PDB file of C-alpha atoms in Angstrom:
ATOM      1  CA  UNK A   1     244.484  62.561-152.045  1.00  0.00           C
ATOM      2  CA  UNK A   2     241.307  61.059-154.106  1.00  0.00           C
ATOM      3  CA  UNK A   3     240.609  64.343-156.111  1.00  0.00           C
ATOM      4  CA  UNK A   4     244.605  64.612-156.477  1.00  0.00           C
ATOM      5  CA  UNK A   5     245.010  61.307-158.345  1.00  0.00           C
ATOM      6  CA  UNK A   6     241.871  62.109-160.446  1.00  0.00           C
ATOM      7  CA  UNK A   7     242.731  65.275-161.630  1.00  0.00           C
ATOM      8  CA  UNK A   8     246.851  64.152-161.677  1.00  0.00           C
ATOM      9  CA  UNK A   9     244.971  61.194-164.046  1.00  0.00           C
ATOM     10  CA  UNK A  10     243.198  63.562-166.432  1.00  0.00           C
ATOM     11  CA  UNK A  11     246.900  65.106-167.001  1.00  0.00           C
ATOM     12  CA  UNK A  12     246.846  67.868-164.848  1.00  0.00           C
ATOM     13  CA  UNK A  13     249.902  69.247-163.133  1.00  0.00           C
ATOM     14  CA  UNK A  14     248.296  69.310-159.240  1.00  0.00           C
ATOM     15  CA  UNK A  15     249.232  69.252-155.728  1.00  0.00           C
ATOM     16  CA  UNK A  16     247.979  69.515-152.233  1.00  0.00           C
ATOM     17  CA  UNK A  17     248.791  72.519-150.274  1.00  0.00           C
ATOM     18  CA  UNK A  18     247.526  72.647-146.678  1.00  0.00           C
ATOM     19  CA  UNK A  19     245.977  74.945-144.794  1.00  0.00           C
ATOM     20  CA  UNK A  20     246.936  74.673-141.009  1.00  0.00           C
ATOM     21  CA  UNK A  21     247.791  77.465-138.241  1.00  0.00           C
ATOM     22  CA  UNK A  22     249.124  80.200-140.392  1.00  0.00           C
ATOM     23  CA  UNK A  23     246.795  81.765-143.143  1.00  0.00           C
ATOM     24  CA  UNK A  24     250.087  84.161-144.240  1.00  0.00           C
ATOM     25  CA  UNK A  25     252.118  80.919-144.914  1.00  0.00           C
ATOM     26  CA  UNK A  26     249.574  79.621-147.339  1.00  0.00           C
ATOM     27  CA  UNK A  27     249.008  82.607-148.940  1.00  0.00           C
ATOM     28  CA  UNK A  28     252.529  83.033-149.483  1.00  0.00           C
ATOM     29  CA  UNK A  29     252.791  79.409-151.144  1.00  0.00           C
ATOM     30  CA  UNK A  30     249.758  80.313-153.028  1.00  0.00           C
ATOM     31  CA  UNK A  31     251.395  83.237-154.690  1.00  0.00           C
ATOM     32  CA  UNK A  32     254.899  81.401-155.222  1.00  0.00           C
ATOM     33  CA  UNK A  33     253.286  79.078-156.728  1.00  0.00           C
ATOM     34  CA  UNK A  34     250.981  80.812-158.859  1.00  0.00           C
ATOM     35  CA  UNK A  35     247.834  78.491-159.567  1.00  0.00           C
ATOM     36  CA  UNK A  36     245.360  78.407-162.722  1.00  0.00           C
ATOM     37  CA  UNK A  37     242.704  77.267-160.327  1.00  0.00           C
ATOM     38  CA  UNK A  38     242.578  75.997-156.629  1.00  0.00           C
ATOM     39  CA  UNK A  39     240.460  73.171-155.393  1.00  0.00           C
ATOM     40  CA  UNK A  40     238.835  74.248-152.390  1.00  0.00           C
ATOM     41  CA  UNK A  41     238.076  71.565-150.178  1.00  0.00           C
ATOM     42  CA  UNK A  42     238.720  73.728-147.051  1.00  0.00           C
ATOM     43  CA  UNK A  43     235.451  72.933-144.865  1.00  0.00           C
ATOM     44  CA  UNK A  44     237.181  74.982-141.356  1.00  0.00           C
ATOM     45  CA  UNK A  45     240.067  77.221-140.184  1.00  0.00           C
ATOM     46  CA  UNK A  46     241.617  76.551-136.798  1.00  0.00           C
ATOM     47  CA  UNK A  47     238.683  73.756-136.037  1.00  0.00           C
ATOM     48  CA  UNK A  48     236.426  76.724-136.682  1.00  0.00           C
ATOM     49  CA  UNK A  49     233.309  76.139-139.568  1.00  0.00           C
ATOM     50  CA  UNK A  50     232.436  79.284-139.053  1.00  0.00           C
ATOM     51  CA  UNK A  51     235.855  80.724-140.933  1.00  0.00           C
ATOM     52  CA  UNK A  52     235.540  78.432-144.176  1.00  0.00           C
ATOM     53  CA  UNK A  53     233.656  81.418-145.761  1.00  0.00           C
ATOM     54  CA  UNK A  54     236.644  83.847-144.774  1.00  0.00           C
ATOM     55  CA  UNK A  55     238.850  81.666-146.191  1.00  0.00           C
ATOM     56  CA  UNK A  56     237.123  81.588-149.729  1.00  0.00           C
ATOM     57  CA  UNK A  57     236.292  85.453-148.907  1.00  0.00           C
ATOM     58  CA  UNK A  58     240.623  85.589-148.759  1.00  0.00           C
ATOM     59  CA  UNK A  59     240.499  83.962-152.004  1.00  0.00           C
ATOM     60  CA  UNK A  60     238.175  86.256-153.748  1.00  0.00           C
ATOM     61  CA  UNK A  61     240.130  89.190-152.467  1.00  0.00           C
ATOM     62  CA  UNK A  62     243.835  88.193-153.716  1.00  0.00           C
ATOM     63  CA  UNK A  63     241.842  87.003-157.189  1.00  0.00           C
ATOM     64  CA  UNK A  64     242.711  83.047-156.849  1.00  0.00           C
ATOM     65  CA  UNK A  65     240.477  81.227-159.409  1.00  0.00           C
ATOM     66  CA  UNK A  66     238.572  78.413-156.959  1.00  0.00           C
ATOM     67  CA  UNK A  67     236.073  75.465-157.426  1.00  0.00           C
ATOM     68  CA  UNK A  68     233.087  75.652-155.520  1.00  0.00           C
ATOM     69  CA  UNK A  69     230.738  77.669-154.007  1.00  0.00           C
ATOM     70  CA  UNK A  70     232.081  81.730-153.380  1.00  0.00           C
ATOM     71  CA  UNK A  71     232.237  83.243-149.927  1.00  0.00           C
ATOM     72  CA  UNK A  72     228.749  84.486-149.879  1.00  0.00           C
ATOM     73  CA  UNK A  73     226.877  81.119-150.321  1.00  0.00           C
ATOM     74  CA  UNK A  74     229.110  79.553-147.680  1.00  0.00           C
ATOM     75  CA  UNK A  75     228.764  82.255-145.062  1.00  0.00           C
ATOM     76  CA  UNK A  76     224.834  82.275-146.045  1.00  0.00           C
ATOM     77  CA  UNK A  77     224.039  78.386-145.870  1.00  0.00           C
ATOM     78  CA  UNK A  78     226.018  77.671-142.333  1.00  0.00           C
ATOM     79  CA  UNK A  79     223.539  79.852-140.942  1.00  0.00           C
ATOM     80  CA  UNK A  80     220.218  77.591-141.019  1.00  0.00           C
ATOM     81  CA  UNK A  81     217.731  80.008-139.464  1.00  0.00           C
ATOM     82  CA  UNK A  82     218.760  82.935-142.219  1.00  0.00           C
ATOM     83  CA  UNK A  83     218.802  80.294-145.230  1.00  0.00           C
ATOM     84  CA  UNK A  84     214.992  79.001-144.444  1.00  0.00           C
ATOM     85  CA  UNK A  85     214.550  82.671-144.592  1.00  0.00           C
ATOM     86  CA  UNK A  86     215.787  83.082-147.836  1.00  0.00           C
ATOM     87  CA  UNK A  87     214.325  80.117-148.914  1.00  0.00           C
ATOM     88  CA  UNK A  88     210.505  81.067-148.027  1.00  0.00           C
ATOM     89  CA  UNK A  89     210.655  84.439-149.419  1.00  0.00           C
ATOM     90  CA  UNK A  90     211.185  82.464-152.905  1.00  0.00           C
ATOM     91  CA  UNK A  91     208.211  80.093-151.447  1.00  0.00           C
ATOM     92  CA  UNK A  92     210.458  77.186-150.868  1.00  0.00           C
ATOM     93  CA  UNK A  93     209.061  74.725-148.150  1.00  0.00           C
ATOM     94  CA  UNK A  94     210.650  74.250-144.956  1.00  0.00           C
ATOM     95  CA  UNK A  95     210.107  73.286-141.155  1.00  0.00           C
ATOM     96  CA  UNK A  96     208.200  76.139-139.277  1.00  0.00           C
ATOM     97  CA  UNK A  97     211.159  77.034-136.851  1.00  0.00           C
ATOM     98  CA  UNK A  98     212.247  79.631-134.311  1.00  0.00           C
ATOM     99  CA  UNK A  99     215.840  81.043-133.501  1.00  0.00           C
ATOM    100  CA  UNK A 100     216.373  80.932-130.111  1.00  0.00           C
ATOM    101  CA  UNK A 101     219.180  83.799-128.698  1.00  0.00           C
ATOM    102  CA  UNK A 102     218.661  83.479-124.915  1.00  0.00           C
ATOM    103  CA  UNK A 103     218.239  80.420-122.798  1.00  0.00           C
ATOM    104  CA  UNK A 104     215.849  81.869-121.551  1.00  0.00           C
ATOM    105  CA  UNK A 105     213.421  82.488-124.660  1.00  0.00           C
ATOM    106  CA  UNK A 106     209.659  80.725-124.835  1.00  0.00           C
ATOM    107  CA  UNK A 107     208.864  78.790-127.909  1.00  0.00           C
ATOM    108  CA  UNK A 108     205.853  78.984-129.607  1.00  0.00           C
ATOM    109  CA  UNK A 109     205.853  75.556-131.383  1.00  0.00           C
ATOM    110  CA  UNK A 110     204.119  72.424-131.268  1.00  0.00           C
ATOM    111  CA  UNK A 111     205.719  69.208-130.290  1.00  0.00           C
ATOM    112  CA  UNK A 112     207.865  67.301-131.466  1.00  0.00           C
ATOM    113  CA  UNK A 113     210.784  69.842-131.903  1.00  0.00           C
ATOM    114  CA  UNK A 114     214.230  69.529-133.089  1.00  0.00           C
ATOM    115  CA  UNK A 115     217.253  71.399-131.531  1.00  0.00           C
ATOM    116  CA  UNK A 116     220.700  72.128-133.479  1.00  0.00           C
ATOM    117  CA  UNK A 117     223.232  74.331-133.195  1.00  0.00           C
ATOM    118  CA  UNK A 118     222.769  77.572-135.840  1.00  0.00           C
ATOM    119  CA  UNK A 119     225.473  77.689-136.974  1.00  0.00           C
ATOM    120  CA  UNK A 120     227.800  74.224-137.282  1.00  0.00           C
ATOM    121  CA  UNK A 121     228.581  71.974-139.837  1.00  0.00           C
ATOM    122  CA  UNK A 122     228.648  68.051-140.906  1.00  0.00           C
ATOM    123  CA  UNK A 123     225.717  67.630-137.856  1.00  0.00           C
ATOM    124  CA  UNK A 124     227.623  68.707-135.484  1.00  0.00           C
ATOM    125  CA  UNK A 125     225.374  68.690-132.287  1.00  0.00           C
ATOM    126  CA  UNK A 126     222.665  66.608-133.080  1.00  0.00           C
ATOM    127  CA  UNK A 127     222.028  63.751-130.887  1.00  0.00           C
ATOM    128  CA  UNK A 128     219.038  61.671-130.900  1.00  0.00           C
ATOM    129  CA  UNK A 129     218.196  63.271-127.321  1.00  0.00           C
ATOM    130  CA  UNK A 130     217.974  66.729-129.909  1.00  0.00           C
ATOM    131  CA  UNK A 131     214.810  65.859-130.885  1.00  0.00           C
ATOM    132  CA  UNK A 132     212.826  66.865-127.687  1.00  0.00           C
ATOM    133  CA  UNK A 133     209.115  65.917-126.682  1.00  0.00           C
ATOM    134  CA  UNK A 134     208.474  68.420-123.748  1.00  0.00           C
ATOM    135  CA  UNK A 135     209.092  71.636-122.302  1.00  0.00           C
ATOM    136  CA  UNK A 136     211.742  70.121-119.611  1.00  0.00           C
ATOM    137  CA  UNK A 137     213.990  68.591-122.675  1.00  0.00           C
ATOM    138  CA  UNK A 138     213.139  71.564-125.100  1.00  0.00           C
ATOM    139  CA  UNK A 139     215.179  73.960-122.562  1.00  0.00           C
ATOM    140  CA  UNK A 140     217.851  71.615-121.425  1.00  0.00           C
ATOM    141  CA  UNK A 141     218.629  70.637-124.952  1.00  0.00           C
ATOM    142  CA  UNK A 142     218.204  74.753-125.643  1.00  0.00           C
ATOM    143  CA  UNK A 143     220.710  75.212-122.938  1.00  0.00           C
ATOM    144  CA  UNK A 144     223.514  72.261-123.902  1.00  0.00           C
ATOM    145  CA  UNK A 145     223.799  74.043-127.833  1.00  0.00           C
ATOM    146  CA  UNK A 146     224.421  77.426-125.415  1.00  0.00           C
ATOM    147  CA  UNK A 147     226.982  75.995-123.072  1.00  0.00           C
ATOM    148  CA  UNK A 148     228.556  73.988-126.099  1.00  0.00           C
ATOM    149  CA  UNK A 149     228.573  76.051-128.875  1.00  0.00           C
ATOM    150  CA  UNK A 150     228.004  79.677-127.843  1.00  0.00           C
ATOM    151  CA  UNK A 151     225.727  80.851-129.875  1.00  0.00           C
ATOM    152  CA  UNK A 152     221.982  80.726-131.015  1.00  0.00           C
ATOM    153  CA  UNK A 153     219.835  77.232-131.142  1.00  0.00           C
ATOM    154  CA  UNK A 154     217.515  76.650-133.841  1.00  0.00           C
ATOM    155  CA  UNK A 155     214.410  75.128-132.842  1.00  0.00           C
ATOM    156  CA  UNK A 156     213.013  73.682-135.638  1.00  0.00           C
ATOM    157  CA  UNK A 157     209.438  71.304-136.460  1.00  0.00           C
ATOM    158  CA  UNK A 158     210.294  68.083-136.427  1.00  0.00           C
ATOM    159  CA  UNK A 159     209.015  65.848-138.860  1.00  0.00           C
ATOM    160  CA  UNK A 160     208.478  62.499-138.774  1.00  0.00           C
ATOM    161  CA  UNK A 161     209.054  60.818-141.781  1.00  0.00           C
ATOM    162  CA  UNK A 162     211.776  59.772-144.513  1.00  0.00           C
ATOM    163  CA  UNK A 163     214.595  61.995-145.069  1.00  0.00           C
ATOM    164  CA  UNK A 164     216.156  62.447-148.767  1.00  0.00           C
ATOM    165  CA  UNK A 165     219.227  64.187-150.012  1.00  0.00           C
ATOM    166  CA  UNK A 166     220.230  65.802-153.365  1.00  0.00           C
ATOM    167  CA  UNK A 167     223.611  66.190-154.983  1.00  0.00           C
ATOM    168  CA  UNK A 168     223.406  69.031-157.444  1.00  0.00           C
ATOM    169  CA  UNK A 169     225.630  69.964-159.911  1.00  0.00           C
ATOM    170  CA  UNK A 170     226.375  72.892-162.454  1.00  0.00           C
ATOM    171  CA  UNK A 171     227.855  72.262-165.906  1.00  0.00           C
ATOM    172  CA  UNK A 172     226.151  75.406-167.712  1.00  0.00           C
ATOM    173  CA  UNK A 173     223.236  74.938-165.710  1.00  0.00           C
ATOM    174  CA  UNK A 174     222.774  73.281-162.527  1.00  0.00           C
ATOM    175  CA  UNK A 175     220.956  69.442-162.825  1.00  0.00           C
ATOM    176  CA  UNK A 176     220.472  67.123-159.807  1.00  0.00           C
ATOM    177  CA  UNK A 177     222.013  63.975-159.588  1.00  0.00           C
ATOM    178  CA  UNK A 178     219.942  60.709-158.665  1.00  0.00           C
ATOM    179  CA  UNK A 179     217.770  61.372-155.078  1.00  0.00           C
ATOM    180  CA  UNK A 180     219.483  59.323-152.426  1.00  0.00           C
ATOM    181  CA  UNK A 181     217.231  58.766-149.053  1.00  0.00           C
ATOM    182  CA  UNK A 182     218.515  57.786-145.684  1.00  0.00           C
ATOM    183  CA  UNK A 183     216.975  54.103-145.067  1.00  0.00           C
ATOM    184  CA  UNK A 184     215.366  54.154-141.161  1.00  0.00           C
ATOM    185  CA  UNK A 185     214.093  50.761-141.483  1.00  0.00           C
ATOM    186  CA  UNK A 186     215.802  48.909-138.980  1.00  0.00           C
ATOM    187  CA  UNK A 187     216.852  52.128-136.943  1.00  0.00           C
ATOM    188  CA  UNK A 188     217.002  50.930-132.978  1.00  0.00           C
ATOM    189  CA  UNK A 189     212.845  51.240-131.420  1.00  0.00           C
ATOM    190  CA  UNK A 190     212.333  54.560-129.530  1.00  0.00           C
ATOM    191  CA  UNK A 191     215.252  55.856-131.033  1.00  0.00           C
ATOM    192  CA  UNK A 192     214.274  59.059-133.663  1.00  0.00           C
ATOM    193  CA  UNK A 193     215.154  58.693-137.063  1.00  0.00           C
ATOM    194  CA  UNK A 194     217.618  61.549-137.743  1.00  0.00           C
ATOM    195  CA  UNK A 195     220.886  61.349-138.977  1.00  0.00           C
ATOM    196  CA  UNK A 196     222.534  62.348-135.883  1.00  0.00           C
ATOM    197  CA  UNK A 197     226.533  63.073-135.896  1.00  0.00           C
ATOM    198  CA  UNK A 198     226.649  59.287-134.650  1.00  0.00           C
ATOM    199  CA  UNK A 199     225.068  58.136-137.812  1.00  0.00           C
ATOM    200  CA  UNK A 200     226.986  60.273-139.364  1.00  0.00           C
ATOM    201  CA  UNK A 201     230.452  59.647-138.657  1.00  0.00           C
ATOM    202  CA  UNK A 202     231.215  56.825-135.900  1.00  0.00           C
ATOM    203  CA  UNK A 203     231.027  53.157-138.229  1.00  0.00           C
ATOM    204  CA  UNK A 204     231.120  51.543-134.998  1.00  0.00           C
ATOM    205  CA  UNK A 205     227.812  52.615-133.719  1.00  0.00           C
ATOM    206  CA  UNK A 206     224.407  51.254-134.066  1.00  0.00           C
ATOM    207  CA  UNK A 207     223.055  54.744-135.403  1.00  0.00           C
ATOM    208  CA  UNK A 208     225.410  54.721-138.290  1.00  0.00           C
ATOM    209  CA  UNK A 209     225.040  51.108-139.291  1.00  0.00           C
ATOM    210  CA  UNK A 210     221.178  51.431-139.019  1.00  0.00           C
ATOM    211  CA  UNK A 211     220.968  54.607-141.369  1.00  0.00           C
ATOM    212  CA  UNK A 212     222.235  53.532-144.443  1.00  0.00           C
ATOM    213  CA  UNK A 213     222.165  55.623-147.760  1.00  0.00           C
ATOM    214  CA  UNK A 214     220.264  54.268-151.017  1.00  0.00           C
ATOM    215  CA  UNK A 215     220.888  55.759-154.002  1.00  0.00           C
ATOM    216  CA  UNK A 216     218.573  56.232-156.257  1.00  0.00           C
ATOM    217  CA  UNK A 217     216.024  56.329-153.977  1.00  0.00           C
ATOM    218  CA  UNK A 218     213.146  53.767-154.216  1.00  0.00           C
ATOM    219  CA  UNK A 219     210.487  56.807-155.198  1.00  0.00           C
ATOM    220  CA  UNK A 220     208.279  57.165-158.179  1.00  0.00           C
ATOM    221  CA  UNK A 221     209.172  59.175-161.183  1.00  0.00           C
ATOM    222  CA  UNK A 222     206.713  62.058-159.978  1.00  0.00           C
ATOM    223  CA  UNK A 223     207.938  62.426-156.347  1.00  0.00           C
ATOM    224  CA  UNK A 224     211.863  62.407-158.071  1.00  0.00           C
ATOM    225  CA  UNK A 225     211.277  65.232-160.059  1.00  0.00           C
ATOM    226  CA  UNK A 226     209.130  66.840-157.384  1.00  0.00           C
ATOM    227  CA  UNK A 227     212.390  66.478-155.049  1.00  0.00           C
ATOM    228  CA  UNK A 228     215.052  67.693-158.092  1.00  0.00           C
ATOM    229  CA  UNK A 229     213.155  70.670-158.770  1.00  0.00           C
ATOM    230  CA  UNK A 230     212.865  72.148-155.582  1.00  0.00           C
ATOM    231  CA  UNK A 231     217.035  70.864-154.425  1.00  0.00           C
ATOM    232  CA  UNK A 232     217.852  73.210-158.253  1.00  0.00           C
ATOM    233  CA  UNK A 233     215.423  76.354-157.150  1.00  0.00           C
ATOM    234  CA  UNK A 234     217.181  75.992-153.930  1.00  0.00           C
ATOM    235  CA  UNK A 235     220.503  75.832-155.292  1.00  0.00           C
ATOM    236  CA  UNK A 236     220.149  78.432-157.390  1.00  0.00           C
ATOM    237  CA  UNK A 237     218.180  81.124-154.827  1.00  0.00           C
ATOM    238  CA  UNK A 238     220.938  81.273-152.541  1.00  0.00           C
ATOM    239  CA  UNK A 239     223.260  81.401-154.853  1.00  0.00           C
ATOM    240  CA  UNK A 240     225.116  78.174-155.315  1.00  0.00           C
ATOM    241  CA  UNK A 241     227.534  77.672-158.294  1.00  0.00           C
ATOM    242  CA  UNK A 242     229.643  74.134-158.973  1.00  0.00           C
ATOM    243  CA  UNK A 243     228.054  71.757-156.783  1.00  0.00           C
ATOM    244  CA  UNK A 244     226.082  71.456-153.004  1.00  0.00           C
ATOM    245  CA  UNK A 245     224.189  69.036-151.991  1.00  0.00           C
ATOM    246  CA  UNK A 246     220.062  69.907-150.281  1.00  0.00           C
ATOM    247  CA  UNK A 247     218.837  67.657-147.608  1.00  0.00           C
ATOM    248  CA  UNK A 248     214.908  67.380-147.235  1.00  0.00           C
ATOM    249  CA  UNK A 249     212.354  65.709-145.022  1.00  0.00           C
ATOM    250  CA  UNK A 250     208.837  64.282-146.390  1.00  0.00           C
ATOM    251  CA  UNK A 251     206.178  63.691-143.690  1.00  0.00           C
ATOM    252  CA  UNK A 252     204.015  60.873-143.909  1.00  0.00           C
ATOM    253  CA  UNK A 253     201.400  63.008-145.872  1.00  0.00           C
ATOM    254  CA  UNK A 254     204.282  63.572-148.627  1.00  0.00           C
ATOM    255  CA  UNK A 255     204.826  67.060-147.979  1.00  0.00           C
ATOM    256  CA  UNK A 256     208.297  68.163-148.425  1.00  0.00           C
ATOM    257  CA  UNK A 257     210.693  70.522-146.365  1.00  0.00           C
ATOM    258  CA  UNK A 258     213.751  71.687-147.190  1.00  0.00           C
ATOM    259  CA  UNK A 259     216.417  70.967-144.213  1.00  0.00           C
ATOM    260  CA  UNK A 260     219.773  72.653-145.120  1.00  0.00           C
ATOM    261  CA  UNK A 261     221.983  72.760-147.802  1.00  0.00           C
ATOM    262  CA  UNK A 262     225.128  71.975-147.962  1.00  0.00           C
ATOM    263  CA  UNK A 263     227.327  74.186-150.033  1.00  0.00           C
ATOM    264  CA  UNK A 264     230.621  72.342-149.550  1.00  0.00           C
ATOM    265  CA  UNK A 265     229.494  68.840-149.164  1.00  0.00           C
ATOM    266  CA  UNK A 266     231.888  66.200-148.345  1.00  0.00           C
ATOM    267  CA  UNK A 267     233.648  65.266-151.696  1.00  0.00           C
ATOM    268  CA  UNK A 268     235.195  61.830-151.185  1.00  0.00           C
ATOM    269  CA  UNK A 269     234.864  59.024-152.560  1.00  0.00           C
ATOM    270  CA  UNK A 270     233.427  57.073-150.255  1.00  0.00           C
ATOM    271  CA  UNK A 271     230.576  59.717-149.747  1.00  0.00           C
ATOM    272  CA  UNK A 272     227.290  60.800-150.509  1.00  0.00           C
ATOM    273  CA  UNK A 273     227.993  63.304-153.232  1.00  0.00           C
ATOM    274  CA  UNK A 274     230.419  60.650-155.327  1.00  0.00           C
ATOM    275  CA  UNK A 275     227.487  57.943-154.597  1.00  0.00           C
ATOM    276  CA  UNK A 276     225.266  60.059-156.437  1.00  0.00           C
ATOM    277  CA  UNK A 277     227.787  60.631-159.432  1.00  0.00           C
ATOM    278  CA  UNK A 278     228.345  57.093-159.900  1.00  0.00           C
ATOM    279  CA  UNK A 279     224.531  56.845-159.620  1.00  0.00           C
ATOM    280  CA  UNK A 280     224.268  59.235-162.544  1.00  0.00           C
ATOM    281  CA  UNK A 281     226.823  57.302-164.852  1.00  0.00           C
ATOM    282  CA  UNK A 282     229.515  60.237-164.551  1.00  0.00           C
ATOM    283  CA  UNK A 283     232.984  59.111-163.491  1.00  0.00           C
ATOM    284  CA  UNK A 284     234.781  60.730-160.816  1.00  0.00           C
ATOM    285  CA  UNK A 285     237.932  62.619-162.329  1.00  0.00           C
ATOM    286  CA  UNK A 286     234.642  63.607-165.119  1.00  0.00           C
ATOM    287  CA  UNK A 287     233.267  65.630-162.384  1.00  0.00           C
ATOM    288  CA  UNK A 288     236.625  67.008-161.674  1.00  0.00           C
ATOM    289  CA  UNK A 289     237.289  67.455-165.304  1.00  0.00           C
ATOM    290  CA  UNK A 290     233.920  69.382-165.736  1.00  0.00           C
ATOM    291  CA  UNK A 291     234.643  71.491-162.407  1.00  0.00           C
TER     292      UNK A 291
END
């Protein structure tokens, strides 16, 4: 409804069409109603992350203009352990990890790890018990992402330190908007400094009210640039167009690793991505103007 009213604001004729049960019902709207170019906000089919690529790859197929990122960046970047791949062959920094396909599997890491999920979205199982300190929590945390989420754990470094995040966005050329970092300060004692799905999404809890965003980050002009030219080289190596957002970690020697990115990052206006707009001077329905 937000990017409705800005785009319905700039003068554009617009409207929402859902996407529920039935992907032949919207494709059938689509095609009565004939679009110049769809929005795709679409982040899941049928609860299901893992289909938001098919549904752009849908989109591709039947020629529907769409803002955003294109089925092949979406399908790449919701698989972590095959990103940080692609990322150090272009000798882009991230975590040493390990992808983990049986329960079963040894780990050849040193502690502290981090377990998540492979292949979810929007930090989707991780807990602050995720970030494990021995072999005992390394397996049963190995063994919940199994039971839960059928399918692989990644079992990644963890690294202690601050964690920043940066919106990126391409008008001609991609730029990065202002670095926003994830404040730990007052975070709860004995409790690791991740933003968990608590912080994430539950206002309510401690976690989320102790992890709150500043943007721009308090960081020199050096380490800024440092941190907007490596979230661009990322952006563009795996093939990002429009806009995603990269999420890094900085241990407490300054080095900097390259956690995810997020090729369809929440869009609202209440967060991160619009925070880092407004941070930049650009006006909401601009960005949508520009898209």
């Amino acid at each position: 409804k937000e990017v409705l009213a800005a785009v319905t604001e700039l003068g554009y004729s617009a409207f929402i069409i859902p996407l529920q049960r039935s992907f032949m019902t919207f494709l059938q709207r689509l095609k009565q109603l004939k679009p110049d170019v769809l929005i795709n906000l679409c982040e899941s089919f049928l609860g299901r992350p893992q289909l938001e690529a098919n549904v752009a790859a849908a989109l591709e197929l039947f020629s529907f203009a769409f803002t955003g990122n294109d089925s092949r960046s979406l399908a790449l970047c919701l698989n972590k352990f095959k990103t940080k791949a692609v990322l150090k062959s272009y000798g882009l920094p991230t975590a040493p990890s390990r992808l983990v396909v049986s329960p079963d599997q040894k780990v050849d890491l040193p502690f502290p790890l981090i377990v998540k999920p492979n292949t979810e979205d929007a930090s989707l199982g991780i807990h602050p018990e995720s970030v494990v300190h021995d072999k005992g929590a390394l397996e049963c945390q190995v063994r919940k992402v199994f039971e839960l989420y059928e399918e692989p754990a990644l079992v990644e470094q963890f690294i202690e330190g601050r964690e920043f995040n940066v919106a990126v966005f391409e008008n001609g050329k991609p730029q990065a908007l202002p670095v926003s970092e994830i404040d730990f300060t007052d975070m709860p004692e004995g409790t690791p400094k991740i933003c968990s799905y608590e912080a994430k999404w539950f206002e309510d809890d401690i976690l989320c009210q102790k992890t709150p965003p500043v943007c721009p980050a308090k960081i020199d002009e050096g380490l800024q640039k440092k941190i907007q030219d490596t979230a661009v080289a990322a952006f563009e190596n795996v093939g990002c167009r429009d806009y995603a957002r990269v999420d890094f970690r900085m241990d407490q020697k300054g080095k900097l690793s390259i956690l995810e990115i997020n090729p369809n990052p929440d869009i609202s206006l209440n967060a991160g991505y619009a925070r880092a707009l407004a941070a930049s001077g650009m006006e909401y329905k601009q960005f949508w103007d520009l898209m």
